[in-house]
Amino acid sequence: MTDLCEFVPAYVRAIAPYQPGKPLSELERELGIRDAVKLASNENPLGPSPLALKAAQAALGETARYPDGNGFALKSALAETYGVDKEQIVLGNGSNDVLELAARAFLAPGASALYARYAFAVYPLVTQACGAEGICVAAKAFGHDLEAMLSAIRPDTRIVFIANPNNPTGTLLAGGELLAFLERVPGSVLVVLDEAYTEYLPPEAKADSIAWLKRFPNLLITRTFSKAYGLAGLRLGFALGHADVAGMLNRVRQPFNVNSLAQAAACAALGDQAFIRRSHQLNRAGMAQLESGFRRMGLDYIPSFGNFVSFRVPAVGGKGGAAAVNQGLLKAGVIVRPVANYDMPEYLRVSVGLEAENVKFLRALERCLQDLGG
């Protein structure tokens, strides 16, 4: 087997696999408890829309059949919702799948892709998996430095990944900044604008990025049903772009990459905007609750436009620090997300939960800091 694996391309063998957050069930088994709280994966604490649940349950009877590989009903609903043609839409098994499709279609050995320091870990992973060179551009205030990214574009650059809001830092680029950036990017470079958290933005902070598709055929917008829509377990994301670009992604897409339950649930979820408004309101209240707690404890945090916030826990006198606090939180039955793999070893990221979940986290955090002498 060792000899066989040596024939795998070196760039694949060098990949450090993505490490998902610790499952809630695993921690409860370890501690012998049933009331653990998971605030690690930016999920919607409300769960899915009741309409989406009902639609998924109704689709259960058809699970012996293959799903619609072209996603006609869902693409029709997305086209109506966003004012695009169905030919501009690509469906994915989560938005991660769509990001990988973009990389597979446009990257290869000898090409390069750009992404910012502290940006989503999947960007370098999909780049490396295609044998392309990843170019990590220095960040500005934990966010994207668009001028630096423009300067880093090379003749062999085929993709620029931008997350807005960014994960794990929660930073946001203003619409005017992004528009000016798009106007200067060469048409031969695909700009992948990852908007997984756009539903959590206040109206005044939202840019009409979809309208930009008419001006920029090299723009691809990715979104997900995993966050505000609460369908993370069904795995469904999508991309909007020029029909020619969408066609290239569909060439490398698996024929049945989105299951029937996900398609049915998503169609119903799109029609329940009252649920999205409720999710948005809950998130704003929860974010204020977390920020107030951090200020009370004297902890620095990065102001976030997502449904999560990263906060700093430096070691004091050689004691404490983010890793120690994370272990203390786990023992208290609270799962957050260490972000040392993002070159942020002093930070932890916590998702916004229900009010009681946020209270449990803040109380556990305060006890950890006291126990560790913070």
PDB file of N, CA, C and O in Angstrom, residues 238-294:
ATOM      1  N   PHE A 238     -25.150  26.788  -3.436  1.00  0.00           N
ATOM      2  CA  PHE A 238     -25.336  27.085  -4.854  1.00  0.00           C
ATOM      3  C   PHE A 238     -24.439  28.236  -5.255  1.00  0.00           C
ATOM      4  O   PHE A 238     -23.913  28.978  -4.413  1.00  0.00           O
ATOM      5  N   ALA A 239     -24.242  28.346  -6.558  1.00  0.00           N
ATOM      6  CA  ALA A 239     -23.461  29.442  -7.115  1.00  0.00           C
ATOM      7  C   ALA A 239     -24.263  30.120  -8.201  1.00  0.00           C
ATOM      8  O   ALA A 239     -25.052  29.477  -8.909  1.00  0.00           O
ATOM      9  N   LEU A 240     -24.055  31.418  -8.329  1.00  0.00           N
ATOM     10  CA  LEU A 240     -24.661  32.221  -9.386  1.00  0.00           C
ATOM     11  C   LEU A 240     -23.542  32.873 -10.178  1.00  0.00           C
ATOM     12  O   LEU A 240     -22.630  33.471  -9.600  1.00  0.00           O
ATOM     13  N   GLY A 241     -23.605  32.751 -11.490  1.00  0.00           N
ATOM     14  CA  GLY A 241     -22.558  33.335 -12.323  1.00  0.00           C
ATOM     15  C   GLY A 241     -22.996  33.426 -13.768  1.00  0.00           C
ATOM     16  O   GLY A 241     -24.167  33.200 -14.100  1.00  0.00           O
ATOM     17  N   HIS A 242     -22.064  33.761 -14.632  1.00  0.00           N
ATOM     18  CA  HIS A 242     -22.343  33.778 -16.064  1.00  0.00           C
ATOM     19  C   HIS A 242     -22.668  32.359 -16.512  1.00  0.00           C
ATOM     20  O   HIS A 242     -22.106  31.379 -16.004  1.00  0.00           O
ATOM     21  N   ALA A 243     -23.578  32.226 -17.468  1.00  0.00           N
ATOM     22  CA  ALA A 243     -23.992  30.895 -17.921  1.00  0.00           C
ATOM     23  C   ALA A 243     -22.814  30.058 -18.402  1.00  0.00           C
ATOM     24  O   ALA A 243     -22.782  28.837 -18.176  1.00  0.00           O
ATOM     25  N   ASP A 244     -21.838  30.690 -19.048  1.00  0.00           N
ATOM     26  CA  ASP A 244     -20.678  29.928 -19.527  1.00  0.00           C
ATOM     27  C   ASP A 244     -19.852  29.391 -18.364  1.00  0.00           C
ATOM     28  O   ASP A 244     -19.355  28.248 -18.407  1.00  0.00           O
ATOM     29  N   VAL A 245     -19.688  30.209 -17.330  1.00  0.00           N
ATOM     30  CA  VAL A 245     -18.933  29.771 -16.152  1.00  0.00           C
ATOM     31  C   VAL A 245     -19.694  28.655 -15.439  1.00  0.00           C
ATOM     32  O   VAL A 245     -19.118  27.631 -15.054  1.00  0.00           O
ATOM     33  N   ALA A 246     -21.003  28.840 -15.269  1.00  0.00           N
ATOM     34  CA  ALA A 246     -21.824  27.801 -14.643  1.00  0.00           C
ATOM     35  C   ALA A 246     -21.723  26.497 -15.429  1.00  0.00           C
ATOM     36  O   ALA A 246     -21.661  25.402 -14.846  1.00  0.00           O
ATOM     37  N   GLY A 247     -21.691  26.604 -16.755  1.00  0.00           N
ATOM     38  CA  GLY A 247     -21.577  25.414 -17.584  1.00  0.00           C
ATOM     39  C   GLY A 247     -20.293  24.658 -17.350  1.00  0.00           C
ATOM     40  O   GLY A 247     -20.271  23.419 -17.374  1.00  0.00           O
ATOM     41  N   MET A 248     -19.196  25.390 -17.098  1.00  0.00           N
ATOM     42  CA  MET A 248     -17.924  24.726 -16.816  1.00  0.00           C
ATOM     43  C   MET A 248     -17.979  23.986 -15.483  1.00  0.00           C
ATOM     44  O   MET A 248     -17.478  22.862 -15.362  1.00  0.00           O
ATOM     45  N   LEU A 249     -18.586  24.593 -14.472  1.00  0.00           N
ATOM     46  CA  LEU A 249     -18.710  23.917 -13.182  1.00  0.00           C
ATOM     47  C   LEU A 249     -19.584  22.677 -13.298  1.00  0.00           C
ATOM     48  O   LEU A 249     -19.302  21.641 -12.692  1.00  0.00           O
ATOM     49  N   ASN A 250     -20.630  22.775 -14.094  1.00  0.00           N
ATOM     50  CA  ASN A 250     -21.521  21.623 -14.254  1.00  0.00           C
ATOM     51  C   ASN A 250     -20.851  20.473 -14.996  1.00  0.00           C
ATOM     52  O   ASN A 250     -21.270  19.318 -14.869  1.00  0.00           O
ATOM     53  N   ARG A 251     -19.803  20.764 -15.755  1.00  0.00           N
ATOM     54  CA  ARG A 251     -19.063  19.701 -16.432  1.00  0.00           C
ATOM     55  C   ARG A 251     -18.320  18.799 -15.443  1.00  0.00           C
ATOM     56  O   ARG A 251     -18.092  17.619 -15.731  1.00  0.00           O
ATOM     57  N   VAL A 252     -17.922  19.349 -14.304  1.00  0.00           N
ATOM     58  CA  VAL A 252     -17.168  18.549 -13.335  1.00  0.00           C
ATOM     59  C   VAL A 252     -18.017  18.178 -12.120  1.00  0.00           C
ATOM     60  O   VAL A 252     -17.524  17.544 -11.190  1.00  0.00           O
ATOM     61  N   ARG A 253     -19.269  18.541 -12.143  1.00  0.00           N
ATOM     62  CA  ARG A 253     -20.175  18.234 -11.025  1.00  0.00           C
ATOM     63  C   ARG A 253     -20.655  16.791 -11.103  1.00  0.00           C
ATOM     64  O   ARG A 253     -20.921  16.271 -12.179  1.00  0.00           O
ATOM     65  N   GLN A 254     -20.763  16.150  -9.944  1.00  0.00           N
ATOM     66  CA  GLN A 254     -21.336  14.809  -9.905  1.00  0.00           C
ATOM     67  C   GLN A 254     -22.805  14.868 -10.339  1.00  0.00           C
ATOM     68  O   GLN A 254     -23.523  15.817  -9.997  1.00  0.00           O
ATOM     69  N   PRO A 255     -23.305  13.870 -11.078  1.00  0.00           N
ATOM     70  CA  PRO A 255     -24.663  13.938 -11.633  1.00  0.00           C
ATOM     71  C   PRO A 255     -25.766  14.132 -10.603  1.00  0.00           C
ATOM     72  O   PRO A 255     -26.745  14.819 -10.858  1.00  0.00           O
ATOM     73  N   PHE A 256     -25.642  13.524  -9.425  1.00  0.00           N
ATOM     74  CA  PHE A 256     -26.690  13.610  -8.408  1.00  0.00           C
ATOM     75  C   PHE A 256     -26.103  14.125  -7.094  1.00  0.00           C
ATOM     76  O   PHE A 256     -26.225  13.497  -6.049  1.00  0.00           O
ATOM     77  N   ASN A 257     -25.444  15.276  -7.169  1.00  0.00           N
ATOM     78  CA  ASN A 257     -24.711  15.762  -5.996  1.00  0.00           C
ATOM     79  C   ASN A 257     -25.597  16.403  -4.935  1.00  0.00           C
ATOM     80  O   ASN A 257     -25.141  16.637  -3.820  1.00  0.00           O
ATOM     81  N   VAL A 258     -26.865  16.684  -5.256  1.00  0.00           N
ATOM     82  CA  VAL A 258     -27.783  17.264  -4.273  1.00  0.00           C
ATOM     83  C   VAL A 258     -28.974  16.327  -4.115  1.00  0.00           C
ATOM     84  O   VAL A 258     -29.687  16.053  -5.085  1.00  0.00           O
ATOM     85  N   ASN A 259     -29.193  15.846  -2.901  1.00  0.00           N
ATOM     86  CA  ASN A 259     -30.230  14.840  -2.686  1.00  0.00           C
ATOM     87  C   ASN A 259     -31.641  15.422  -2.719  1.00  0.00           C
ATOM     88  O   ASN A 259     -31.831  16.644  -2.635  1.00  0.00           O
ATOM     89  N   SER A 260     -32.612  14.552  -2.827  1.00  0.00           N
ATOM     90  CA  SER A 260     -34.011  14.959  -2.987  1.00  0.00           C
ATOM     91  C   SER A 260     -34.540  15.712  -1.775  1.00  0.00           C
ATOM     92  O   SER A 260     -35.287  16.694  -1.921  1.00  0.00           O
ATOM     93  N   LEU A 261     -34.183  15.260  -0.574  1.00  0.00           N
ATOM     94  CA  LEU A 261     -34.679  15.922   0.631  1.00  0.00           C
ATOM     95  C   LEU A 261     -34.156  17.351   0.709  1.00  0.00           C
ATOM     96  O   LEU A 261     -34.889  18.274   1.079  1.00  0.00           O
ATOM     97  N   ALA A 262     -32.882  17.535   0.367  1.00  0.00           N
ATOM     98  CA  ALA A 262     -32.295  18.873   0.401  1.00  0.00           C
ATOM     99  C   ALA A 262     -32.982  19.793  -0.599  1.00  0.00           C
ATOM    100  O   ALA A 262     -33.290  20.950  -0.279  1.00  0.00           O
ATOM    101  N   GLN A 263     -33.240  19.285  -1.797  1.00  0.00           N
ATOM    102  CA  GLN A 263     -33.889  20.121  -2.806  1.00  0.00           C
ATOM    103  C   GLN A 263     -35.286  20.528  -2.372  1.00  0.00           C
ATOM    104  O   GLN A 263     -35.689  21.691  -2.525  1.00  0.00           O
ATOM    105  N   ALA A 264     -36.046  19.575  -1.821  1.00  0.00           N
ATOM    106  CA  ALA A 264     -37.406  19.888  -1.382  1.00  0.00           C
ATOM    107  C   ALA A 264     -37.398  20.887  -0.232  1.00  0.00           C
ATOM    108  O   ALA A 264     -38.177  21.855  -0.217  1.00  0.00           O
ATOM    109  N   ALA A 265     -36.523  20.646   0.744  1.00  0.00           N
ATOM    110  CA  ALA A 265     -36.452  21.544   1.898  1.00  0.00           C
ATOM    111  C   ALA A 265     -36.040  22.952   1.488  1.00  0.00           C
ATOM    112  O   ALA A 265     -36.578  23.946   1.987  1.00  0.00           O
ATOM    113  N   ALA A 266     -35.079  23.055   0.568  1.00  0.00           N
ATOM    114  CA  ALA A 266     -34.592  24.368   0.150  1.00  0.00           C
ATOM    115  C   ALA A 266     -35.675  25.161  -0.576  1.00  0.00           C
ATOM    116  O   ALA A 266     -35.806  26.376  -0.380  1.00  0.00           O
ATOM    117  N   CYS A 267     -36.443  24.496  -1.416  1.00  0.00           N
ATOM    118  CA  CYS A 267     -37.535  25.190  -2.111  1.00  0.00           C
ATOM    119  C   CYS A 267     -38.499  25.808  -1.106  1.00  0.00           C
ATOM    120  O   CYS A 267     -38.932  26.961  -1.250  1.00  0.00           O
ATOM    121  N   ALA A 268     -38.835  25.035  -0.065  1.00  0.00           N
ATOM    122  CA  ALA A 268     -39.751  25.543   0.954  1.00  0.00           C
ATOM    123  C   ALA A 268     -39.095  26.638   1.787  1.00  0.00           C
ATOM    124  O   ALA A 268     -39.735  27.637   2.144  1.00  0.00           O
ATOM    125  N   ALA A 269     -37.816  26.467   2.097  1.00  0.00           N
ATOM    126  CA  ALA A 269     -37.103  27.448   2.916  1.00  0.00           C
ATOM    127  C   ALA A 269     -37.042  28.810   2.238  1.00  0.00           C
ATOM    128  O   ALA A 269     -37.148  29.851   2.899  1.00  0.00           O
ATOM    129  N   LEU A 270     -36.862  28.799   0.930  1.00  0.00           N
ATOM    130  CA  LEU A 270     -36.818  30.076   0.200  1.00  0.00           C
ATOM    131  C   LEU A 270     -38.115  30.853   0.351  1.00  0.00           C
ATOM    132  O   LEU A 270     -38.113  32.090   0.303  1.00  0.00           O
ATOM    133  N   GLY A 271     -39.212  30.131   0.538  1.00  0.00           N
ATOM    134  CA  GLY A 271     -40.505  30.796   0.676  1.00  0.00           C
ATOM    135  C   GLY A 271     -40.824  31.224   2.090  1.00  0.00           C
ATOM    136  O   GLY A 271     -41.897  31.797   2.332  1.00  0.00           O
ATOM    137  N   ASP A 272     -39.941  30.959   3.043  1.00  0.00           N
ATOM    138  CA  ASP A 272     -40.202  31.308   4.440  1.00  0.00           C
ATOM    139  C   ASP A 272     -39.252  32.411   4.889  1.00  0.00           C
ATOM    140  O   ASP A 272     -38.375  32.203   5.735  1.00  0.00           O
ATOM    141  N   GLN A 273     -39.423  33.585   4.326  1.00  0.00           N
ATOM    142  CA  GLN A 273     -38.541  34.691   4.687  1.00  0.00           C
ATOM    143  C   GLN A 273     -38.820  35.219   6.093  1.00  0.00           C
ATOM    144  O   GLN A 273     -37.961  35.866   6.698  1.00  0.00           O
ATOM    145  N   ALA A 274     -39.998  34.909   6.636  1.00  0.00           N
ATOM    146  CA  ALA A 274     -40.274  35.287   8.023  1.00  0.00           C
ATOM    147  C   ALA A 274     -39.313  34.561   8.959  1.00  0.00           C
ATOM    148  O   ALA A 274     -38.859  35.119   9.974  1.00  0.00           O
ATOM    149  N   PHE A 275     -38.982  33.317   8.624  1.00  0.00           N
ATOM    150  CA  PHE A 275     -38.027  32.555   9.428  1.00  0.00           C
ATOM    151  C   PHE A 275     -36.640  33.177   9.338  1.00  0.00           C
ATOM    152  O   PHE A 275     -35.920  33.248  10.351  1.00  0.00           O
ATOM    153  N   ILE A 276     -36.252  33.626   8.157  1.00  0.00           N
ATOM    154  CA  ILE A 276     -34.951  34.270   7.998  1.00  0.00           C
ATOM    155  C   ILE A 276     -34.888  35.557   8.815  1.00  0.00           C
ATOM    156  O   ILE A 276     -33.873  35.854   9.463  1.00  0.00           O
ATOM    157  N   ARG A 277     -35.968  36.324   8.808  1.00  0.00           N
ATOM    158  CA  ARG A 277     -35.994  37.556   9.615  1.00  0.00           C
ATOM    159  C   ARG A 277     -35.871  37.229  11.103  1.00  0.00           C
ATOM    160  O   ARG A 277     -35.154  37.910  11.851  1.00  0.00           O
ATOM    161  N   ARG A 278     -36.550  36.177  11.542  1.00  0.00           N
ATOM    162  CA  ARG A 278     -36.450  35.767  12.937  1.00  0.00           C
ATOM    163  C   ARG A 278     -35.031  35.333  13.274  1.00  0.00           C
ATOM    164  O   ARG A 278     -34.498  35.680  14.336  1.00  0.00           O
ATOM    165  N   SER A 279     -34.401  34.591  12.380  1.00  0.00           N
ATOM    166  CA  SER A 279     -33.018  34.150  12.594  1.00  0.00           C
ATOM    167  C   SER A 279     -32.077  35.347  12.687  1.00  0.00           C
ATOM    168  O   SER A 279     -31.163  35.376  13.516  1.00  0.00           O
ATOM    169  N   HIS A 280     -32.312  36.326  11.819  1.00  0.00           N
ATOM    170  CA  HIS A 280     -31.480  37.535  11.815  1.00  0.00           C
ATOM    171  C   HIS A 280     -31.625  38.294  13.130  1.00  0.00           C
ATOM    172  O   HIS A 280     -30.630  38.736  13.734  1.00  0.00           O
ATOM    173  N   GLN A 281     -32.858  38.437  13.601  1.00  0.00           N
ATOM    174  CA  GLN A 281     -33.104  39.168  14.852  1.00  0.00           C
ATOM    175  C   GLN A 281     -32.477  38.445  16.042  1.00  0.00           C
ATOM    176  O   GLN A 281     -31.871  39.062  16.914  1.00  0.00           O
ATOM    177  N   LEU A 282     -32.628  37.116  16.077  1.00  0.00           N
ATOM    178  CA  LEU A 282     -32.033  36.336  17.159  1.00  0.00           C
ATOM    179  C   LEU A 282     -30.515  36.488  17.156  1.00  0.00           C
ATOM    180  O   LEU A 282     -29.878  36.621  18.216  1.00  0.00           O
ATOM    181  N   ASN A 283     -29.940  36.502  15.974  1.00  0.00           N
ATOM    182  CA  ASN A 283     -28.493  36.611  15.869  1.00  0.00           C
ATOM    183  C   ASN A 283     -27.992  37.961  16.373  1.00  0.00           C
ATOM    184  O   ASN A 283     -26.976  38.033  17.074  1.00  0.00           O
ATOM    185  N   ARG A 284     -28.700  39.022  16.030  1.00  0.00           N
ATOM    186  CA  ARG A 284     -28.281  40.347  16.487  1.00  0.00           C
ATOM    187  C   ARG A 284     -28.346  40.451  18.003  1.00  0.00           C
ATOM    188  O   ARG A 284     -27.440  40.999  18.652  1.00  0.00           O
ATOM    189  N   ALA A 285     -29.426  39.903  18.591  1.00  0.00           N
ATOM    190  CA  ALA A 285     -29.550  39.945  20.046  1.00  0.00           C
ATOM    191  C   ALA A 285     -28.468  39.093  20.696  1.00  0.00           C
ATOM    192  O   ALA A 285     -27.861  39.487  21.704  1.00  0.00           O
ATOM    193  N   GLY A 286     -28.209  37.910  20.133  1.00  0.00           N
ATOM    194  CA  GLY A 286     -27.190  37.032  20.687  1.00  0.00           C
ATOM    195  C   GLY A 286     -25.800  37.614  20.558  1.00  0.00           C
ATOM    196  O   GLY A 286     -24.966  37.459  21.465  1.00  0.00           O
ATOM    197  N   MET A 287     -25.529  38.276  19.433  1.00  0.00           N
ATOM    198  CA  MET A 287     -24.220  38.897  19.243  1.00  0.00           C
ATOM    199  C   MET A 287     -23.996  39.988  20.285  1.00  0.00           C
ATOM    200  O   MET A 287     -22.901  40.087  20.879  1.00  0.00           O
ATOM    201  N   ALA A 288     -25.025  40.797  20.546  1.00  0.00           N
ATOM    202  CA  ALA A 288     -24.908  41.843  21.564  1.00  0.00           C
ATOM    203  C   ALA A 288     -24.659  41.229  22.933  1.00  0.00           C
ATOM    204  O   ALA A 288     -23.875  41.762  23.742  1.00  0.00           O
ATOM    205  N   GLN A 289     -25.302  40.098  23.203  1.00  0.00           N
ATOM    206  CA  GLN A 289     -25.124  39.393  24.469  1.00  0.00           C
ATOM    207  C   GLN A 289     -23.675  38.922  24.633  1.00  0.00           C
ATOM    208  O   GLN A 289     -23.061  39.109  25.697  1.00  0.00           O
ATOM    209  N   LEU A 290     -23.110  38.331  23.581  1.00  0.00           N
ATOM    210  CA  LEU A 290     -21.726  37.853  23.641  1.00  0.00           C
ATOM    211  C   LEU A 290     -20.745  39.013  23.777  1.00  0.00           C
ATOM    212  O   LEU A 290     -19.809  38.958  24.589  1.00  0.00           O
ATOM    213  N   GLU A 291     -20.936  40.040  22.978  1.00  0.00           N
ATOM    214  CA  GLU A 291     -20.024  41.186  23.026  1.00  0.00           C
ATOM    215  C   GLU A 291     -20.037  41.845  24.398  1.00  0.00           C
ATOM    216  O   GLU A 291     -18.986  42.249  24.922  1.00  0.00           O
ATOM    217  N   SER A 292     -21.212  41.944  24.989  1.00  0.00           N
ATOM    218  CA  SER A 292     -21.310  42.522  26.335  1.00  0.00           C
ATOM    219  C   SER A 292     -20.531  41.680  27.335  1.00  0.00           C
ATOM    220  O   SER A 292     -19.825  42.216  28.209  1.00  0.00           O
ATOM    221  N   GLY A 293     -20.637  40.357  27.201  1.00  0.00           N
ATOM    222  CA  GLY A 293     -19.889  39.468  28.085  1.00  0.00           C
ATOM    223  C   GLY A 293     -18.393  39.609  27.917  1.00  0.00           C
ATOM    224  O   GLY A 293     -17.640  39.627  28.907  1.00  0.00           O
ATOM    225  N   PHE A 294     -17.926  39.723  26.676  1.00  0.00           N
ATOM    226  CA  PHE A 294     -16.488  39.890  26.438  1.00  0.00           C
ATOM    227  C   PHE A 294     -15.984  41.195  27.046  1.00  0.00           C
ATOM    228  O   PHE A 294     -14.909  41.237  27.658  1.00  0.00           O
TER     229      PHE A 294
END
